[in-house]
Short mmCIF file of C-alpha atoms in Angstrom, two decimals:
data_model
loop_
_atom_site.label_atom_id
_atom_site.label_comp_id
_atom_site.label_asym_id
_atom_site.label_seq_id
_atom_site.Cartn_x
_atom_site.Cartn_y
_atom_site.Cartn_z
CA MET A 14 -28.28 -29.50 -5.20
CA ASP A 15 -29.20 -25.86 -5.31
CA GLN A 16 -31.99 -24.30 -3.32
CA ASN A 17 -34.33 -24.23 -6.27
CA GLU A 18 -33.94 -27.92 -6.95
CA LEU A 19 -34.24 -28.75 -3.26
CA ARG A 20 -37.51 -26.88 -3.14
CA ARG A 21 -38.85 -28.76 -6.14
CA VAL A 22 -37.83 -32.16 -4.76
CA LEU A 23 -39.30 -31.33 -1.38
CA GLU A 24 -42.53 -30.27 -3.00
CA ALA A 25 -42.63 -33.60 -4.83
CA PHE A 26 -42.12 -35.46 -1.55
CA LEU A 27 -44.94 -33.52 0.05
CA PHE A 28 -47.17 -34.12 -2.93
CA ILE A 29 -46.86 -37.90 -2.88
CA SER A 30 -46.85 -38.41 0.88
CA SER A 31 -49.95 -39.11 2.87
CA ALA A 32 -48.23 -38.93 6.24
CA PRO A 33 -46.57 -35.72 7.42
CA VAL A 34 -43.00 -35.45 6.10
CA PRO A 35 -40.42 -34.96 8.87
CA VAL A 36 -37.57 -32.54 8.17
CA THR A 37 -35.04 -35.07 9.42
CA GLN A 38 -36.15 -37.60 6.85
CA VAL A 39 -35.74 -35.12 4.02
CA LYS A 40 -32.35 -34.22 5.39
CA GLU A 41 -31.24 -37.84 5.45
CA VAL A 42 -32.63 -38.83 2.07
CA LEU A 43 -31.18 -35.85 0.25
CA GLY A 44 -28.10 -35.33 2.40
CA VAL A 45 -28.68 -31.62 2.81
CA ASP A 46 -28.40 -29.46 5.88
CA GLU A 47 -31.45 -28.84 8.00
CA PRO A 48 -31.45 -25.04 7.64
CA LEU A 49 -31.63 -25.45 3.87
CA VAL A 50 -34.59 -27.81 4.18
CA LYS A 51 -36.29 -25.39 6.53
CA LYS A 52 -35.65 -22.57 4.10
CA ALA A 53 -37.23 -24.60 1.32
CA ILE A 54 -40.24 -25.30 3.53
CA GLU A 55 -40.64 -21.61 4.26
CA ASP A 56 -40.49 -20.85 0.54
CA LEU A 57 -43.16 -23.44 -0.15
CA LYS A 58 -45.30 -22.14 2.69
CA VAL A 59 -45.25 -18.73 1.08
CA LYS A 60 -46.01 -20.25 -2.30
CA TYR A 61 -49.04 -22.09 -0.93
CA SER A 62 -50.35 -19.26 1.19
CA GLY A 63 -51.45 -17.30 -1.85
CA GLU A 64 -55.11 -16.72 -2.51
CA ASP A 65 -54.95 -18.53 -5.82
CA SER A 66 -53.45 -21.67 -4.27
CA SER A 67 -55.56 -24.77 -3.71
CA PHE A 68 -53.19 -26.12 -1.07
CA ARG A 69 -51.77 -25.18 2.26
CA LEU A 70 -48.64 -26.44 3.96
CA TYR A 71 -49.04 -27.17 7.67
CA GLU A 72 -46.73 -28.43 10.38
CA ILE A 73 -48.47 -31.42 11.85
CA ALA A 74 -47.50 -34.41 13.98
CA GLY A 75 -43.80 -33.65 13.76
CA GLY A 76 -43.67 -33.08 10.03
CA TYR A 77 -45.06 -31.10 7.15
CA ARG A 78 -48.15 -31.99 5.23
CA LEU A 79 -49.84 -30.61 2.21
CA SER A 80 -53.57 -30.26 2.53
CA THR A 81 -56.31 -28.55 0.60
CA ALA A 82 -57.21 -25.01 1.57
CA PRO A 83 -59.95 -24.89 4.22
CA GLU A 84 -62.26 -22.76 2.10
CA LEU A 85 -62.44 -25.56 -0.47
CA ALA A 86 -63.87 -27.97 2.10
CA PRO A 87 -67.51 -27.71 0.96
CA TYR A 88 -66.57 -28.91 -2.54
CA LEU A 89 -64.33 -31.68 -1.27
CA LYS A 90 -67.07 -32.89 1.02
CA LYS A 91 -69.31 -33.17 -1.99
CA TRP A 92 -66.59 -34.98 -3.87
CA PHE A 93 -66.10 -37.49 -1.05
CA LYS A 94 -69.82 -37.61 -0.32
CA GLY A 95 -69.30 -36.13 3.12
CA GLN A 96 -66.84 -38.62 4.56
CA LYS A 97 -64.53 -37.45 7.33
CA SER A 98 -66.53 -38.61 10.29
CA ARG A 99 -66.17 -36.68 13.48
CA LEU A 100 -65.94 -38.28 16.89
CA SER A 101 -68.85 -38.67 19.26
CA ARG A 102 -68.96 -36.65 22.42
CA ALA A 103 -68.22 -39.71 24.55
CA SER A 104 -65.21 -40.56 22.41
CA ILE A 105 -63.81 -37.06 22.40
CA GLU A 106 -64.15 -36.69 26.17
CA THR A 107 -62.42 -40.00 26.70
CA LEU A 108 -59.74 -39.08 24.19
CA SER A 109 -59.06 -35.76 25.87
CA ILE A 110 -58.47 -37.49 29.19
CA VAL A 111 -56.14 -40.00 27.54
CA ALA A 112 -54.27 -37.16 25.84
CA TYR A 113 -53.57 -35.29 29.05
CA LYS A 114 -53.16 -38.19 31.45
CA GLN A 115 -51.34 -40.72 29.34
CA PRO A 116 -50.31 -43.37 30.01
CA VAL A 117 -53.64 -44.01 31.66
CA THR A 118 -55.70 -47.05 32.62
CA ARG A 119 -59.32 -47.67 31.88
CA SER A 120 -60.35 -47.40 35.52
CA GLU A 121 -58.67 -44.01 35.79
CA LEU A 122 -60.63 -42.83 32.77
CA GLU A 123 -63.83 -44.13 34.26
CA ALA A 124 -63.12 -42.46 37.59
CA ILE A 125 -62.90 -39.09 35.86
CA ARG A 126 -65.80 -39.48 33.46
CA GLY A 127 -68.02 -41.23 35.98
CA VAL A 128 -69.22 -43.67 33.35
CA ASN A 129 -68.10 -46.78 31.58
CA VAL A 130 -65.63 -46.01 28.78
CA GLU A 131 -65.49 -49.39 27.10
CA GLY A 132 -67.36 -48.27 24.00
CA PRO A 133 -65.38 -45.08 23.44
CA LEU A 134 -62.09 -46.91 24.05
CA ASP A 135 -62.98 -49.49 21.41
CA THR A 136 -63.89 -46.79 18.94
CA LEU A 137 -60.70 -44.87 19.59
CA LEU A 138 -58.54 -47.98 19.28
CA GLU A 139 -60.29 -48.99 16.09
CA ARG A 140 -59.75 -45.57 14.58
CA GLY A 141 -56.10 -45.67 15.58
CA LEU A 142 -56.29 -42.53 17.69
CA ILE A 143 -55.08 -44.30 20.80
CA ARG A 144 -53.00 -47.38 21.35
CA ILE A 145 -52.05 -49.73 24.12
CA THR A 146 -48.72 -48.55 25.44
CA GLY A 147 -48.13 -51.28 27.98
CA ARG A 148 -49.27 -52.44 31.37
CA ARG A 149 -48.93 -50.81 34.73
CA GLU A 150 -46.96 -52.91 37.16
CA THR A 151 -49.59 -52.95 39.86
CA VAL A 152 -52.25 -55.39 40.97
CA GLY A 153 -54.01 -56.81 37.94
CA ARG A 154 -51.43 -55.29 35.59
CA PRO A 155 -54.00 -53.00 33.95
CA ILE A 156 -53.54 -51.98 30.32
CA LEU A 157 -52.22 -48.49 29.70
CA TYR A 158 -53.45 -46.30 26.89
CA GLY A 159 -51.77 -43.44 25.07
CA THR A 160 -52.39 -41.35 21.99
CA THR A 161 -50.92 -42.04 18.55
CA ARG A 162 -49.44 -39.94 15.78
CA LEU A 163 -52.77 -40.22 14.01
CA PHE A 164 -54.32 -38.45 16.99
CA LEU A 165 -52.06 -35.46 16.35
CA GLU A 166 -52.92 -35.58 12.67
CA HIS A 167 -56.64 -35.83 13.32
CA PHE A 168 -56.65 -32.69 15.43
CA GLY A 169 -54.02 -30.83 13.46
CA LEU A 170 -51.54 -30.77 16.32
CA ASN A 171 -47.81 -30.76 15.86
CA THR A 172 -46.83 -32.26 19.21
CA LEU A 173 -48.64 -33.06 22.44
CA LYS A 174 -47.35 -29.74 23.73
CA ASP A 175 -49.82 -28.06 21.40
CA LEU A 176 -52.77 -29.46 23.30
CA PRO A 177 -54.97 -26.71 24.65
CA ILE A 178 -53.87 -25.78 28.15
CA LEU A 179 -56.16 -27.33 30.72
CA ASN A 180 -58.32 -24.73 32.33
CA GLU A 181 -57.98 -24.83 36.04
CA PHE A 182 -61.17 -23.01 36.85
CA SER A 183 -62.24 -21.35 33.68
CA GLU A 184 -65.59 -19.90 34.61
CA PHE A 185 -64.48 -18.28 37.79
CA ASP A 186 -62.84 -15.01 38.33
CA LEU A 187 -60.90 -16.08 41.29
CA SER A 188 -61.41 -14.08 44.41
CA GLU A 189 -59.20 -14.41 47.45
CA GLU A 190 -61.84 -16.49 49.14
CA GLU A 191 -62.17 -18.84 46.22
CA ARG A 192 -58.46 -19.25 46.03
CA ASP A 193 -58.55 -20.52 49.58
CA LYS A 194 -61.32 -22.92 48.75
CA ILE A 195 -59.33 -24.27 45.87
CA ALA A 196 -56.30 -24.63 48.06
CA GLN A 197 -58.39 -26.71 50.39
CA LEU A 198 -59.78 -28.85 47.65
CA ASN A 199 -56.54 -29.27 45.85
CA THR A 200 -54.83 -32.26 47.24
CA GLY A 201 -52.23 -32.28 44.56
CA ALA A 202 -54.31 -34.25 42.11
CA TYR A 203 -54.57 -31.33 39.74
CA ASP A 204 -50.87 -30.79 39.58
CA ALA A 205 -50.19 -34.23 38.28
CA VAL A 206 -50.73 -33.27 34.67
CA GLN A 207 -48.54 -30.23 34.87
CA GLU A 208 -45.72 -32.25 36.33
CA GLU A 209 -45.92 -34.80 33.60
CA GLY A 210 -46.07 -32.04 31.04
CA GLY A 211 -42.37 -32.14 30.36
CA SER A 212 -42.47 -35.65 29.02
CA TYR A 213 -45.18 -35.03 26.47
CA GLY A 214 -42.80 -34.43 23.61
CA ASP A 215 -41.09 -37.73 24.23
CA ASN A 216 -44.26 -39.73 24.01
CA GLN A 217 -44.66 -39.25 20.33
CA THR A 218 -45.31 -42.38 18.44
CA SER A 219 -44.33 -43.14 14.95
CA MET B 26 -95.42 -50.22 16.74
CA LYS B 27 -93.23 -49.06 19.56
CA TYR B 28 -90.15 -47.06 18.82
CA LYS B 29 -87.21 -46.91 21.12
CA VAL B 30 -84.94 -43.97 20.64
CA LYS B 31 -81.65 -43.87 22.41
CA LEU B 32 -80.38 -40.38 22.97
CA GLU B 33 -77.16 -39.55 24.64
CA ILE B 34 -78.36 -36.50 26.44
CA PHE B 35 -75.89 -36.59 29.26
CA GLU B 36 -72.53 -38.20 29.11
CA GLY B 37 -72.93 -39.40 32.68
CA PRO B 38 -74.00 -38.41 36.16
CA LEU B 39 -71.22 -35.85 36.48
CA ASP B 40 -72.30 -34.24 33.24
CA LEU B 41 -75.88 -34.05 34.48
CA LEU B 42 -74.77 -32.52 37.78
CA LEU B 43 -72.66 -29.91 36.01
CA PHE B 44 -75.63 -29.10 33.85
CA LEU B 45 -77.85 -28.60 36.90
CA ILE B 46 -75.24 -26.49 38.63
CA LYS B 47 -74.90 -24.27 35.60
CA LYS B 48 -78.64 -24.07 35.05
CA GLU B 49 -79.31 -23.00 38.62
CA GLU B 50 -76.26 -20.72 38.69
CA ILE B 51 -75.03 -22.46 41.77
CA ASP B 52 -71.60 -21.90 43.25
CA ILE B 53 -69.86 -25.18 42.66
CA TYR B 54 -67.99 -24.81 45.96
CA ASP B 55 -71.20 -24.44 47.92
CA ILE B 56 -73.69 -26.83 46.43
CA PRO B 57 -77.09 -26.91 48.12
CA VAL B 58 -77.17 -30.69 48.23
CA ALA B 59 -80.84 -31.11 49.10
CA LYS B 60 -81.96 -28.96 46.19
CA ILE B 61 -79.56 -30.50 43.71
CA THR B 62 -80.49 -34.02 44.80
CA ASP B 63 -84.18 -33.32 44.21
CA GLN B 64 -83.48 -31.91 40.78
CA TYR B 65 -81.17 -34.76 39.94
CA LEU B 66 -83.82 -37.32 40.83
CA GLU B 67 -86.37 -35.37 38.84
CA TYR B 68 -84.17 -35.69 35.77
CA ILE B 69 -83.72 -39.38 36.33
CA GLU B 70 -87.49 -39.76 36.49
CA MET B 71 -87.81 -37.75 33.30
CA MET B 72 -85.29 -39.96 31.57
CA LYS B 73 -87.27 -42.98 32.71
CA LEU B 74 -90.44 -41.49 31.26
CA LEU B 75 -88.68 -40.90 27.99
CA ASP B 76 -87.66 -44.53 28.05
CA LEU B 77 -84.02 -43.62 28.01
CA ASP B 78 -81.49 -46.14 29.11
CA ILE B 79 -80.39 -45.13 32.56
CA ALA B 80 -76.95 -46.44 33.23
CA GLY B 81 -76.16 -47.82 36.64
CA GLU B 82 -73.77 -44.93 37.21
CA PHE B 83 -76.71 -42.53 37.40
CA ILE B 84 -78.24 -44.55 40.20
CA VAL B 85 -74.94 -44.76 42.07
CA MET B 86 -74.67 -40.99 41.92
CA ALA B 87 -78.22 -40.64 43.23
CA ALA B 88 -77.23 -42.77 46.19
CA THR B 89 -74.07 -40.73 46.72
CA LEU B 90 -76.05 -37.50 46.69
CA MET B 91 -78.47 -38.83 49.25
CA GLN B 92 -75.64 -39.99 51.43
CA ILE B 93 -74.05 -36.56 51.33
CA LYS B 94 -77.42 -35.00 52.06
CA SER B 95 -77.88 -37.13 55.16
CA LYS B 96 -74.34 -36.41 56.34
CA MET B 97 -75.01 -32.71 56.05
CA LEU B 98 -77.99 -33.10 58.33
CA LEU B 99 -75.96 -34.61 61.11
CA PRO B 100 -74.64 -32.21 63.72
CA PRO B 101 -70.87 -31.72 63.50
CA ASP B 102 -68.96 -34.30 65.40
CA GLU B 103 -67.36 -32.69 68.41
CA THR B 104 -65.17 -35.40 69.74
CA PRO B 105 -61.67 -34.01 70.26
CA GLN B 106 -59.92 -36.21 67.68
CA GLN B 107 -62.22 -35.14 64.91
CA GLU B 108 -62.00 -31.46 65.75
CA MET B 109 -59.06 -30.83 63.50
CA GLU B 110 -60.32 -32.27 60.27
CA GLN B 111 -63.96 -31.58 59.73
CA GLU B 112 -64.11 -32.27 56.07
CA ASP B 113 -67.14 -31.01 54.23
CA PRO B 114 -69.11 -34.07 53.08
CA ARG B 115 -69.35 -32.45 49.66
CA SER B 116 -65.66 -31.98 49.03
CA GLU B 117 -65.09 -35.34 47.39
CA LEU B 118 -67.92 -34.76 44.95
CA VAL B 119 -66.81 -31.21 44.20
CA LYS B 120 -63.33 -32.46 43.44
CA ARG B 121 -64.71 -34.98 40.99
CA LEU B 122 -66.92 -32.38 39.37
CA LEU B 123 -64.05 -29.94 38.92
CA GLU B 124 -61.79 -32.64 37.56
CA TYR B 125 -64.42 -33.77 35.12
CA ARG B 126 -65.17 -30.23 34.03
CA ARG B 127 -61.54 -29.59 33.16
CA PHE B 128 -61.58 -32.46 30.74
CA LYS B 129 -64.99 -31.54 29.44
CA ASP B 130 -63.60 -28.10 28.60
CA ALA B 131 -60.53 -29.68 27.04
CA ALA B 132 -62.82 -31.92 25.00
CA ASP B 133 -64.65 -28.82 23.75
CA GLU B 134 -61.39 -27.34 22.60
CA LEU B 135 -60.34 -30.57 20.94
CA ALA B 136 -63.71 -30.76 19.20
CA ALA B 137 -63.12 -27.24 17.90
CA LYS B 138 -59.72 -28.28 16.60
CA GLU B 139 -61.26 -31.32 15.00
CA ALA B 140 -63.81 -29.10 13.29
CA VAL B 141 -61.00 -26.96 11.88
CA SER B 142 -58.89 -29.85 10.70
CA SER B 143 -61.90 -31.63 9.24
CA GLN B 144 -61.93 -28.82 6.69
CA LEU B 145 -58.51 -29.87 5.47
CA PHE B 146 -58.27 -32.73 3.06
CA THR B 147 -55.08 -34.64 2.51
CA ARG B 148 -53.82 -37.49 0.44
CA LYS B 149 -55.34 -40.63 1.80
CA THR B 150 -53.50 -43.73 0.75
CA GLU B 151 -50.06 -44.55 1.97
CA GLU B 152 -47.68 -44.64 -0.94
CA ARG B 153 -45.63 -47.60 0.26
CA PRO B 154 -48.06 -50.49 -0.34
CA LEU B 155 -48.43 -49.27 -3.90
CA LEU B 156 -44.73 -49.64 -4.50
CA GLU B 157 -44.48 -53.04 -2.93
CA THR B 158 -47.36 -54.71 -4.70
CA GLU B 159 -46.14 -53.45 -8.05
CA ASP B 160 -49.06 -52.83 -10.33
CA SER B 161 -51.92 -54.23 -8.29
CA PRO B 162 -53.56 -51.32 -6.50
CA PHE B 163 -54.92 -53.36 -3.59
CA PHE B 164 -53.88 -55.81 -0.95
CA GLU B 165 -55.72 -58.78 0.31
CA ALA B 166 -57.85 -58.33 3.38
CA SER B 167 -56.79 -60.48 6.29
CA ILE B 168 -59.06 -62.83 8.16
CA PHE B 169 -59.19 -60.25 10.93
CA ASP B 170 -60.44 -57.59 8.55
CA LEU B 171 -63.10 -60.02 7.46
CA LEU B 172 -64.09 -60.87 11.01
CA THR B 173 -64.27 -57.19 11.93
CA ALA B 174 -66.50 -56.51 8.98
CA PHE B 175 -68.54 -59.58 9.85
CA SER B 176 -69.14 -58.51 13.43
CA LYS B 177 -70.22 -55.11 12.15
CA VAL B 178 -72.79 -56.78 9.93
CA LEU B 179 -74.01 -58.96 12.78
CA LYS B 180 -74.57 -55.91 14.94
CA GLU B 181 -76.78 -54.42 12.28
CA VAL B 182 -79.20 -57.34 12.18
CA PRO B 183 -82.67 -56.13 13.03
CA LYS B 184 -83.08 -57.50 16.54
CA ASP B 185 -86.81 -58.18 16.66
CA THR B 186 -86.67 -60.74 13.91
CA PHE B 187 -85.01 -63.09 16.34
CA TYR B 188 -88.28 -63.68 18.09
CA ARG B 189 -90.07 -64.85 15.03
CA VAL B 190 -89.73 -68.50 14.24
CA VAL B 191 -88.80 -68.55 10.62
CA LYS B 192 -88.23 -71.79 8.90
CA ASP B 193 -85.93 -70.48 6.27
CA GLU B 194 -83.07 -72.76 5.66
CA PHE B 195 -79.94 -71.33 4.21
CA THR B 196 -77.16 -73.52 3.17
CA VAL B 197 -73.61 -72.49 2.59
CA GLY B 198 -73.72 -74.12 -0.82
CA GLU B 199 -76.71 -72.04 -1.86
CA LYS B 200 -75.03 -68.88 -0.70
CA MET B 201 -71.85 -69.73 -2.58
CA HIS B 202 -73.95 -70.15 -5.64
CA ASP B 203 -75.64 -66.78 -5.04
CA ILE B 204 -72.37 -64.97 -4.62
CA PHE B 205 -71.06 -66.53 -7.76
CA HIS B 206 -74.13 -65.43 -9.65
CA MET B 207 -73.71 -61.90 -8.41
CA LEU B 208 -70.15 -61.92 -9.68
CA VAL B 209 -71.34 -62.81 -13.16
CA ASN B 210 -73.18 -59.54 -13.46
CA GLN B 211 -70.93 -57.35 -11.39
CA THR B 212 -67.17 -57.31 -11.32
CA ARG B 213 -67.08 -56.44 -7.66
CA ILE B 214 -69.42 -56.61 -4.70
CA PHE B 215 -69.07 -54.68 -1.51
CA PHE B 216 -68.82 -57.01 1.46
CA SER B 217 -71.56 -55.19 3.36
CA ARG B 218 -73.90 -55.40 0.39
CA LEU B 219 -73.85 -59.18 0.62
CA PHE B 220 -75.72 -58.93 3.87
CA SER B 221 -78.07 -56.06 3.16
CA GLU B 222 -80.88 -58.41 2.23
CA ALA B 223 -80.25 -60.90 5.01
CA LYS B 224 -83.10 -61.42 7.41
CA SER B 225 -81.62 -63.52 10.14
CA LYS B 226 -78.41 -64.25 11.88
CA LEU B 227 -78.39 -67.73 10.37
CA GLU B 228 -78.53 -66.32 6.88
CA ILE B 229 -75.69 -63.94 7.61
CA ILE B 230 -73.58 -66.72 9.02
CA ALA B 231 -74.30 -68.92 6.01
CA THR B 232 -73.29 -66.09 3.70
CA PHE B 233 -70.12 -65.43 5.63
CA LEU B 234 -69.15 -69.08 5.59
CA ALA B 235 -69.83 -69.10 1.87
CA VAL B 236 -67.37 -66.22 1.45
CA LEU B 237 -64.74 -68.07 3.45
CA GLU B 238 -65.35 -71.24 1.46
CA LEU B 239 -65.02 -69.42 -1.85
CA ILE B 240 -61.77 -67.90 -0.67
CA ARG B 241 -60.51 -71.34 0.28
CA LEU B 242 -61.42 -72.66 -3.12
CA LYS B 243 -59.57 -69.67 -4.60
CA GLU B 244 -62.68 -68.66 -6.53
CA ILE B 245 -62.80 -65.16 -5.17
CA LEU B 246 -60.51 -62.54 -3.71
CA VAL B 247 -61.40 -60.18 -0.92
CA ILE B 248 -59.65 -56.87 -1.31
CA GLN B 249 -59.41 -53.48 0.26
CA GLN B 250 -58.45 -50.33 -1.59
CA ASP B 251 -57.07 -48.72 1.54
CA PRO B 252 -56.54 -49.85 5.08
CA PHE B 253 -59.91 -49.78 6.87
CA SER B 254 -61.87 -49.12 3.71
CA GLU B 255 -64.83 -51.20 2.64
CA ILE B 256 -63.96 -54.78 1.78
CA GLU B 257 -64.76 -55.77 -1.77
CA ILE B 258 -65.17 -59.15 -3.33
CA ILE B 259 -63.93 -59.92 -6.82
CA LYS B 260 -63.51 -63.04 -8.87
CA ASN B 261 -60.08 -64.50 -8.59
CA PRO B 262 -58.51 -63.62 -11.94
CA GLU B 263 -56.18 -66.61 -11.69
CA THR B 264 -58.96 -69.17 -11.55
CA VAL B 265 -59.85 -70.44 -14.99
CA LYS B 266 -62.76 -72.79 -14.57
CA PRO B 267 -65.74 -71.52 -12.62
CA SER B 268 -66.96 -74.38 -10.49
CA GLY B 269 -69.14 -72.48 -8.09
CA LYS B 270 -71.95 -74.96 -7.69
#
């Protein structure tokens, strides 16, 4: 299979697939080396980046996906009669905590948000953005929640590592004095996420 | 006529507190508790006036604020053991506020990403089911899909009609007949449309049972074009004789 043919086949795969196409899958199906697949992807990216192209090729949720160009959105919204519902504030706040703290229990979510999260959790589960990942082996064996591949797709993220970095204290220009205050307040709770950071990539679901 | 409007102004007590802190340009590490408590209670009163649902969490926070306020009024404890650790009564609250704010900020960023990716449209249906079911471009909805759709319909029943005593009897048989009649004129009916005219819970339940009964009798098929899409009802093409009465 020469590079030209590979590019055409890959383009066909991308065209018919609704889920992002992982490079490894292409490699296995076609029995070609990864660098060649990557080269073909780069070629296609260039092809679709042109001003006269209706599509764009993005790396999302561990694969590549063809989508319409953003500037065509107004027309597509008309075509679909404005589907594509966005999440409510409550849902998105809950989801952001799940994303950073996963696996996380409901009571942990409620401790951070200060309100009941039952409604948002139901919505997020129903929309497939989070899933039950198991139970924590403590008293009551509470259910643990984590994000799904669809979550990455919904927000256009490639892996959990692409999540925006949590602001420690965004609105403050830290002075020496404030640093001390933070040091006092910080009892290690804020470091938890950073420590778990390394495992984010492994949590990907399929 | 009295209208009740439910607005989600604040996501919770922490959100309200952060709002007040920002509004008053207060240093989050040095919150004037008395002032903030007064303002907080003022907002709660306002929400009451507006007839907003005040969740219990708001009241709990009000109590917490007042507790902190009273602790601040007490002279510092000077017994030797306590000398070392004189924790500011506010520190616990400040910690929670900071923690919450981090995720609130993160949620803002995620919302921005969502806005960007909502501009991108992609192929919707999974290609696999199409291959497996050969030429039929749908798959049958499961009982769980039906129940989910049913509970959605139930939630949308106008609540106040429950108080009226209406002597409208609906029988499953009648409803089966109705559905069958609808299918004479239309090839397909959306599941939700079946209930759009329904006036009471009883009627909805009768209609739903009628759907289940018609499925059992293999008179109709309930289908979905895509996972999670609207459930549609069609006549079962394999049934020859219509015996819907």
